[in-house]
Tab-separated table of C-alpha atoms in Angstrom:
chain	number	residue	atom	x	y	z
A	1	MET	CA	43.142	-1.213	116.844
A	2	SER	CA	46.266	-2.566	115.362
A	3	ARG	CA	49.702	-1.395	114.450
A	4	ARG	CA	48.678	-1.498	110.812
A	5	GLU	CA	45.801	1.102	111.499
A	6	ILE	CA	48.326	3.319	113.083
A	7	ARG	CA	50.988	3.009	110.259
A	8	ASP	CA	48.239	3.712	107.763
A	9	LEU	CA	47.273	6.968	109.489
A	10	ILE	CA	50.895	8.156	109.748
A	11	LEU	CA	51.366	7.447	106.076
A	12	ARG	CA	48.447	9.610	105.196
A	13	HIS	CA	49.487	12.625	107.537
A	14	ALA	CA	53.230	12.235	107.058
A	15	PRO	CA	53.532	12.006	102.998
A	16	ALA	CA	57.293	12.728	102.879
A	17	HIS	CA	60.674	11.651	104.432
A	18	GLY	CA	61.450	13.417	107.577
A	19	THR	CA	59.342	14.809	110.461
A	20	THR	CA	55.886	16.457	109.815
A	21	ASP	CA	54.327	18.957	112.193
A	22	VAL	CA	50.708	18.326	112.980
A	23	PRO	CA	48.022	20.539	114.564
A	24	ILE	CA	48.256	18.928	118.022
A	25	GLU	CA	50.328	20.408	121.035
A	26	GLY	CA	53.946	18.912	121.057
A	27	LEU	CA	53.473	16.301	118.455
A	28	GLN	CA	55.375	15.470	115.209
A	29	LEU	CA	54.979	12.325	112.885
A	30	ILE	CA	58.230	10.497	111.577
A	31	ARG	CA	58.646	8.773	108.411
A	32	VAL	CA	62.224	7.765	107.254
A	33	THR	CA	62.383	6.238	103.779
A	34	GLU	CA	66.246	5.419	103.698
A	35	PRO	CA	68.901	4.678	105.949
A	36	VAL	CA	70.389	7.585	108.041
A	37	PRO	CA	74.013	7.274	109.242
A	38	ILE	CA	75.243	8.096	112.730
A	39	VAL	CA	75.033	11.693	113.199
A	40	PRO	CA	75.164	13.775	116.552
A	41	SER	CA	71.994	15.379	117.712
A	42	ILE	CA	70.541	16.955	120.857
A	43	TYR	CA	67.506	14.874	121.733
A	44	PRO	CA	64.805	17.047	123.391
A	45	ALA	CA	62.735	15.823	126.542
A	46	SER	CA	60.241	13.533	124.627
A	47	LEU	CA	58.580	10.335	123.690
A	48	CYS	CA	59.223	8.534	120.447
A	49	VAL	CA	57.133	5.470	119.547
A	50	LEU	CA	57.959	3.754	116.311
A	51	VAL	CA	55.253	1.440	114.923
A	52	GLN	CA	57.531	0.203	112.046
A	53	GLY	CA	61.191	-0.097	111.847
A	54	GLN	CA	63.868	0.599	114.458
A	55	LYS	CA	66.536	3.339	115.484
A	56	ARG	CA	69.577	3.339	117.549
A	57	VAL	CA	70.886	5.738	119.895
A	58	TYR	CA	74.363	5.961	121.445
A	59	LEU	CA	75.107	7.876	124.625
A	60	GLY	CA	78.233	7.546	126.842
A	61	GLY	CA	79.334	4.451	125.356
A	62	GLU	CA	75.691	2.709	125.590
A	63	VAL	CA	73.755	1.852	122.701
A	64	LYS	CA	70.032	1.673	122.777
A	65	THR	CA	67.746	0.118	120.111
A	66	TYR	CA	64.124	0.766	120.033
A	67	GLY	CA	61.094	-0.090	117.863
A	68	ASN	CA	59.498	-3.576	117.532
A	69	ARG	CA	56.944	-2.877	120.586
A	70	SER	CA	59.451	-0.602	122.534
A	71	PHE	CA	59.664	2.904	122.822
A	72	LEU	CA	62.297	5.743	123.657
A	73	CYS	CA	61.857	8.107	126.553
A	74	CYS	CA	64.235	11.077	126.903
A	75	THR	CA	63.601	13.046	130.105
A	76	MET	CA	66.006	15.906	129.288
A	77	PRO	CA	67.801	17.478	126.384
A	78	LEU	CA	70.954	14.908	126.021
A	79	PRO	CA	73.813	14.908	123.298
A	80	VAL	CA	73.449	11.781	121.542
A	81	GLU	CA	74.288	10.135	118.339
A	82	ALA	CA	71.577	8.454	116.361
A	83	GLU	CA	71.010	6.332	113.341
A	84	VAL	CA	68.416	4.693	111.480
A	85	PRO	CA	70.143	1.265	110.065
A	86	GLN	CA	67.527	0.173	107.685
A	87	ALA	CA	64.432	1.922	105.867
A	88	SER	CA	63.030	2.281	102.365
A	89	PRO	CA	60.290	3.808	100.503
A	90	GLY	CA	58.442	0.526	100.592
A	91	THR	CA	59.272	-0.365	104.117
A	92	PRO	CA	59.766	3.215	106.087
A	93	VAL	CA	60.350	3.720	109.521
A	94	LEU	CA	57.255	5.238	111.052
A	95	GLY	CA	56.350	6.927	114.424
A	96	LEU	CA	55.693	9.748	116.440
A	97	LEU	CA	57.651	12.162	118.736
A	98	LEU	CA	55.778	13.959	121.512
A	99	SER	CA	57.282	16.452	123.703
A	100	LEU	CA	57.317	15.997	127.196
A	101	GLU	CA	57.911	19.819	127.868
A	102	THR	CA	54.348	21.041	127.484
A	103	PRO	CA	51.740	22.487	129.891
A	104	THR	CA	49.433	19.541	129.351
A	105	MET	CA	52.368	17.219	130.445
A	106	ARG	CA	53.055	19.216	133.545
A	107	GLU	CA	49.210	19.561	134.401
A	108	THR	CA	48.723	15.810	134.000
A	109	LEU	CA	51.744	14.852	136.374
A	110	VAL	CA	50.491	17.073	138.966
A	111	ALA	CA	47.022	15.628	138.781
A	112	ALA	CA	48.485	12.146	138.735
A	113	GLU	CA	50.661	12.716	141.667
A	114	SER	CA	47.761	14.321	143.738
A	115	VAL	CA	44.816	11.894	142.727
A	116	ALA	CA	46.645	8.696	141.659
A	117	ARG	CA	49.373	8.934	143.922
A	118	LEU	CA	51.794	8.272	141.266
A	119	GLU	CA	54.852	9.402	143.294
A	120	PRO	CA	58.540	8.580	142.917
A	121	ASP	CA	59.313	5.213	144.358
A	122	VAL	CA	63.035	5.980	145.120
A	123	GLU	CA	64.826	7.843	147.513
A	124	ARG	CA	65.499	11.461	146.526
A	125	SER	CA	69.066	10.526	146.784
A	126	GLU	CA	69.103	8.099	144.096
A	127	SER	CA	69.125	8.987	140.483
A	128	THR	CA	67.646	7.508	137.298
A	129	PRO	CA	68.946	7.470	133.773
A	130	GLY	CA	67.832	10.372	131.396
A	131	LEU	CA	67.285	8.013	128.469
A	132	VAL	CA	65.503	4.909	128.775
A	133	VAL	CA	63.905	2.208	126.295
A	134	ALA	CA	60.805	0.552	127.552
A	135	ALA	CA	58.208	-1.910	126.163
A	136	TRP	CA	54.894	-0.402	125.330
A	137	ASP	CA	51.720	-1.881	126.669
A	138	GLU	CA	48.090	-1.941	125.199
A	139	PRO	CA	46.926	0.911	127.376
A	140	LEU	CA	49.594	3.171	125.978
A	141	ILE	CA	49.236	2.099	122.368
A	142	GLU	CA	45.566	2.557	122.587
A	143	ALA	CA	46.118	6.108	123.966
A	144	VAL	CA	48.656	6.868	120.966
A	145	TRP	CA	45.899	5.492	118.441
A	146	ARG	CA	42.938	7.689	120.035
A	147	LEU	CA	45.217	10.766	119.756
A	148	LEU	CA	46.192	10.113	116.279
A	149	GLN	CA	42.695	9.651	115.220
A	150	LEU	CA	41.894	13.169	115.954
A	151	LEU	CA	44.158	14.152	112.825
A	152	ASP	CA	41.303	12.704	110.613
A	153	ASP	CA	38.636	14.810	112.350
A	154	PRO	CA	39.350	18.604	112.730
A	155	CYS	CA	36.048	19.098	114.662
A	156	ALA	CA	36.958	16.440	117.315
A	157	ARG	CA	40.445	17.701	117.419
A	158	GLN	CA	39.448	21.197	118.593
A	159	VAL	CA	37.228	19.703	121.285
A	160	LEU	CA	39.054	16.609	122.509
A	161	ALA	CA	42.936	17.154	121.688
A	162	THR	CA	43.760	18.140	125.294
A	163	SER	CA	42.036	15.421	126.903
A	164	ARG	CA	43.593	12.661	124.636
A	165	LEU	CA	46.831	14.141	125.206
A	166	ARG	CA	46.427	14.029	129.003
A	167	GLU	CA	45.383	10.432	128.802
A	168	LEU	CA	48.440	9.616	126.615
A	169	TYR	CA	50.509	11.276	129.320
A	170	PHE	CA	48.862	9.431	132.066
A	171	GLU	CA	49.488	6.107	130.596
A	172	LEU	CA	53.171	7.082	129.803
A	173	LEU	CA	53.417	7.881	133.742
A	174	ARG	CA	51.977	4.348	134.509
A	175	SER	CA	54.254	2.587	131.863
A	176	GLU	CA	57.853	1.079	132.618
A	177	ALA	CA	59.242	4.604	131.934
A	178	GLY	CA	56.930	6.348	134.319
A	179	ARG	CA	59.413	6.203	137.329
A	180	VAL	CA	61.976	7.983	135.365
A	181	ILE	CA	59.661	10.663	134.002
A	182	ARG	CA	58.304	11.327	137.684
A	183	ARG	CA	61.900	11.609	138.948
A	184	THR	CA	62.849	14.109	136.441
A	185	PHE	CA	59.489	16.448	136.171
A	186	GLY	CA	58.153	15.641	139.462
A	187	ALA	CA	59.790	15.958	142.939
A	188	SER	CA	63.634	15.787	141.791
A	189	ARG	CA	64.172	18.924	139.705
A	190	ASP	CA	67.404	19.568	141.166
A	191	LEU	CA	69.574	18.246	138.256
A	192	GLY	CA	67.135	19.878	135.918
A	193	ARG	CA	67.840	23.339	136.967
A	194	ALA	CA	71.550	22.398	136.113
A	195	PHE	CA	70.822	21.382	132.728
A	196	ALA	CA	68.745	24.377	131.993
A	197	TYR	CA	71.362	26.726	133.116
A	198	LEU	CA	73.970	24.889	131.158
A	199	HIS	CA	71.910	25.280	127.937
A	200	GLU	CA	71.301	28.920	128.489
A	201	HIS	CA	75.289	29.549	129.327
A	202	ILE	CA	76.471	27.028	126.550
A	203	ALA	CA	78.920	29.944	125.003
A	204	GLU	CA	80.110	30.903	128.207
A	205	PRO	CA	82.717	29.358	130.416
A	206	VAL	CA	80.735	27.094	132.803
A	207	ARG	CA	82.345	25.492	135.817
A	208	VAL	CA	81.242	22.172	137.511
A	209	CYS	CA	81.091	23.861	140.897
A	210	GLU	CA	78.818	26.616	139.470
A	211	LEU	CA	76.424	23.915	138.102
A	212	ALA	CA	76.423	22.119	141.417
A	213	ARG	CA	75.344	25.302	143.262
A	214	VAL	CA	72.603	25.709	140.800
A	215	ALA	CA	71.428	22.145	141.611
A	216	GLY	CA	71.919	22.980	145.338
A	217	MET	CA	74.202	20.008	145.809
A	218	SER	CA	78.041	19.579	146.918
A	219	LYS	CA	80.096	19.020	143.916
A	220	ALA	CA	80.872	15.244	144.717
A	221	VAL	CA	77.176	14.466	145.001
A	222	PHE	CA	76.329	16.552	141.949
A	223	HIS	CA	79.055	14.537	139.924
A	224	ARG	CA	77.825	11.237	141.037
A	225	ARG	CA	74.062	11.863	140.318
A	226	PHE	CA	74.909	13.711	137.203
A	227	LYS	CA	76.800	10.714	135.821
A	228	ALA	CA	74.014	8.332	137.025
A	229	VAL	CA	71.471	10.196	134.824
A	230	THR	CA	73.585	11.073	131.657
A	231	THR	CA	76.358	8.240	131.732
A	232	LEU	CA	78.777	11.201	131.218
A	233	SER	CA	80.911	13.222	133.787
A	234	PRO	CA	79.755	16.986	133.900
A	235	LEU	CA	82.845	17.810	131.726
A	236	GLN	CA	82.210	15.225	129.191
A	237	PHE	CA	78.541	16.398	129.038
A	238	ILE	CA	79.490	20.120	128.412
A	239	LYS	CA	81.925	19.214	125.814
A	240	ALA	CA	79.270	16.796	123.993
A	241	ILE	CA	76.685	19.530	124.064
A	242	ARG	CA	78.972	22.032	122.665
A	243	LEU	CA	80.205	19.782	119.844
A	244	ASN	CA	76.821	18.643	119.009
A	245	ASN	CA	75.598	22.129	118.763
A	246	ALA	CA	78.360	22.947	116.698
A	247	ALA	CA	77.956	20.063	114.399
A	248	ALA	CA	74.500	20.923	113.799
A	249	LEU	CA	75.212	24.692	113.144
A	250	ILE	CA	77.853	23.768	110.526
A	251	ALA	CA	75.465	21.313	108.807
A	252	GLY	CA	73.263	24.199	108.537
A	253	GLY	CA	75.579	26.240	106.863
A	254	MET	CA	77.671	28.271	109.499
A	255	ASN	CA	81.215	28.544	109.005
A	256	VAL	CA	83.518	26.773	111.240
A	257	SER	CA	84.936	29.691	113.229
A	258	GLU	CA	81.522	31.117	113.940
A	259	ALA	CA	80.112	27.850	115.007
A	260	ALA	CA	83.054	27.087	117.310
A	261	HIS	CA	82.824	30.807	118.718
A	262	LYS	CA	78.971	30.490	119.242
A	263	VAL	CA	79.422	27.431	121.369
A	264	GLY	CA	82.024	28.722	123.542
A	265	TYR	CA	85.387	27.845	121.825
A	266	GLY	CA	87.744	30.771	121.951
A	267	SER	CA	90.538	28.588	120.315
A	268	PRO	CA	89.631	27.368	116.727
A	269	SER	CA	92.491	24.927	116.925
A	270	GLN	CA	91.266	23.357	120.026
A	271	PHE	CA	87.686	23.336	118.604
A	272	SER	CA	89.023	21.484	115.431
A	273	ARG	CA	91.062	19.039	117.404
A	274	GLU	CA	88.209	18.024	119.718
A	275	PHE	CA	85.800	18.019	117.105
A	276	SER	CA	88.008	15.578	114.980
A	277	ARG	CA	88.596	13.216	118.034
A	278	GLN	CA	84.747	13.110	118.806
A	279	TYR	CA	83.526	12.764	114.846
A	280	GLY	CA	86.575	11.112	113.103
A	281	MET	CA	86.645	14.246	110.463
A	282	SER	CA	87.648	17.887	110.663
A	283	PRO	CA	84.967	20.378	110.901
A	284	ARG	CA	85.338	21.213	107.187
A	285	GLN	CA	85.070	17.818	106.082
A	286	TRP	CA	81.897	17.539	108.219
A	287	ALA	CA	80.544	20.495	106.471
A	288	THR	CA	81.169	18.979	103.152
A	289	ALA	CA	79.456	15.720	104.246
A	290	ALA	CA	76.474	17.407	105.723
A	291	VAL	CA	75.715	18.958	102.418
A	292	ALA	CA	75.240	15.504	100.788
A	293	THR	CA	73.294	14.521	104.072
A	294	ALA	CA	70.986	17.306	103.871
A	295	ALA	CA	70.352	16.937	100.109
A	296	ALA	CA	69.327	13.348	100.946
A	297	GLY	CA	66.770	14.730	103.323
A	298	ASN	CA	68.029	13.011	106.349
A	299	GLN	CA	69.087	16.117	108.329
A	300	SER	CA	65.637	16.703	109.873
A	301	VAL	CA	65.266	13.122	110.948
A	302	VAL	CA	68.136	12.536	113.223
A	303	GLY	CA	66.905	14.776	115.982
A	304	ALA	CA	63.485	13.162	115.951
A	305	GLY	CA	63.615	10.763	118.864
């Protein structure tokens, strides 16, 4: 197996610019044929492996670049900005995006922790980042290849897809990123409850003390652990989630006032000020720019790992 074989397979099954759904649980293929400028996105809990090209992700003042034998693992929905600095039809960025929020992932984690004793190796009071770039190893990339091969064989896919997914998830749990994943999806789910609550109530007033209560922590402990994971304070995170969601809604054609209301802003002027401060242009300017971005086919790519 070589990276060229994986690239050729992705090229066959992802014929166009953007992300392509395939008939395997939680899996999408990525093909980017032109540079994508920095745009806001909500990254889902997912694994992104690039076998050709690079992407950059910005979160809380930090920049993470991956590709070239490294992968990105996002263990919870996070408000980021992302870009593809270089891509062309002749040299596209190629990769895959695999959800970490699937029944197969949870089943694999339970089995790994009980049988292989892959337990979190940090104390419960510590926190780990929710976005990590790690080097891939041969067992992981072999598992990727074995899973992708099923796209060429519908019969084998019906029989083996779940077992190949479990193999890939298991190798991911044993990789450099495994500790972070086990902390998030395993024994330490307290912050995860707060993230889920926030996303469910994004259009409502949400107080930090309320999130701390949902997580079962004091406000001080919650604030410290939250920032260790996201690199943002809870208030900064809430604002970033709301503005990123609004930017996506506006780019999708929703008018500015409706988008502001939908993400919890009661004051259009406050929304416009904070949006302009975050993205360097007004919401209406953003809407105009988004039309050109969508026409170029980039809209579906930025949220793909």
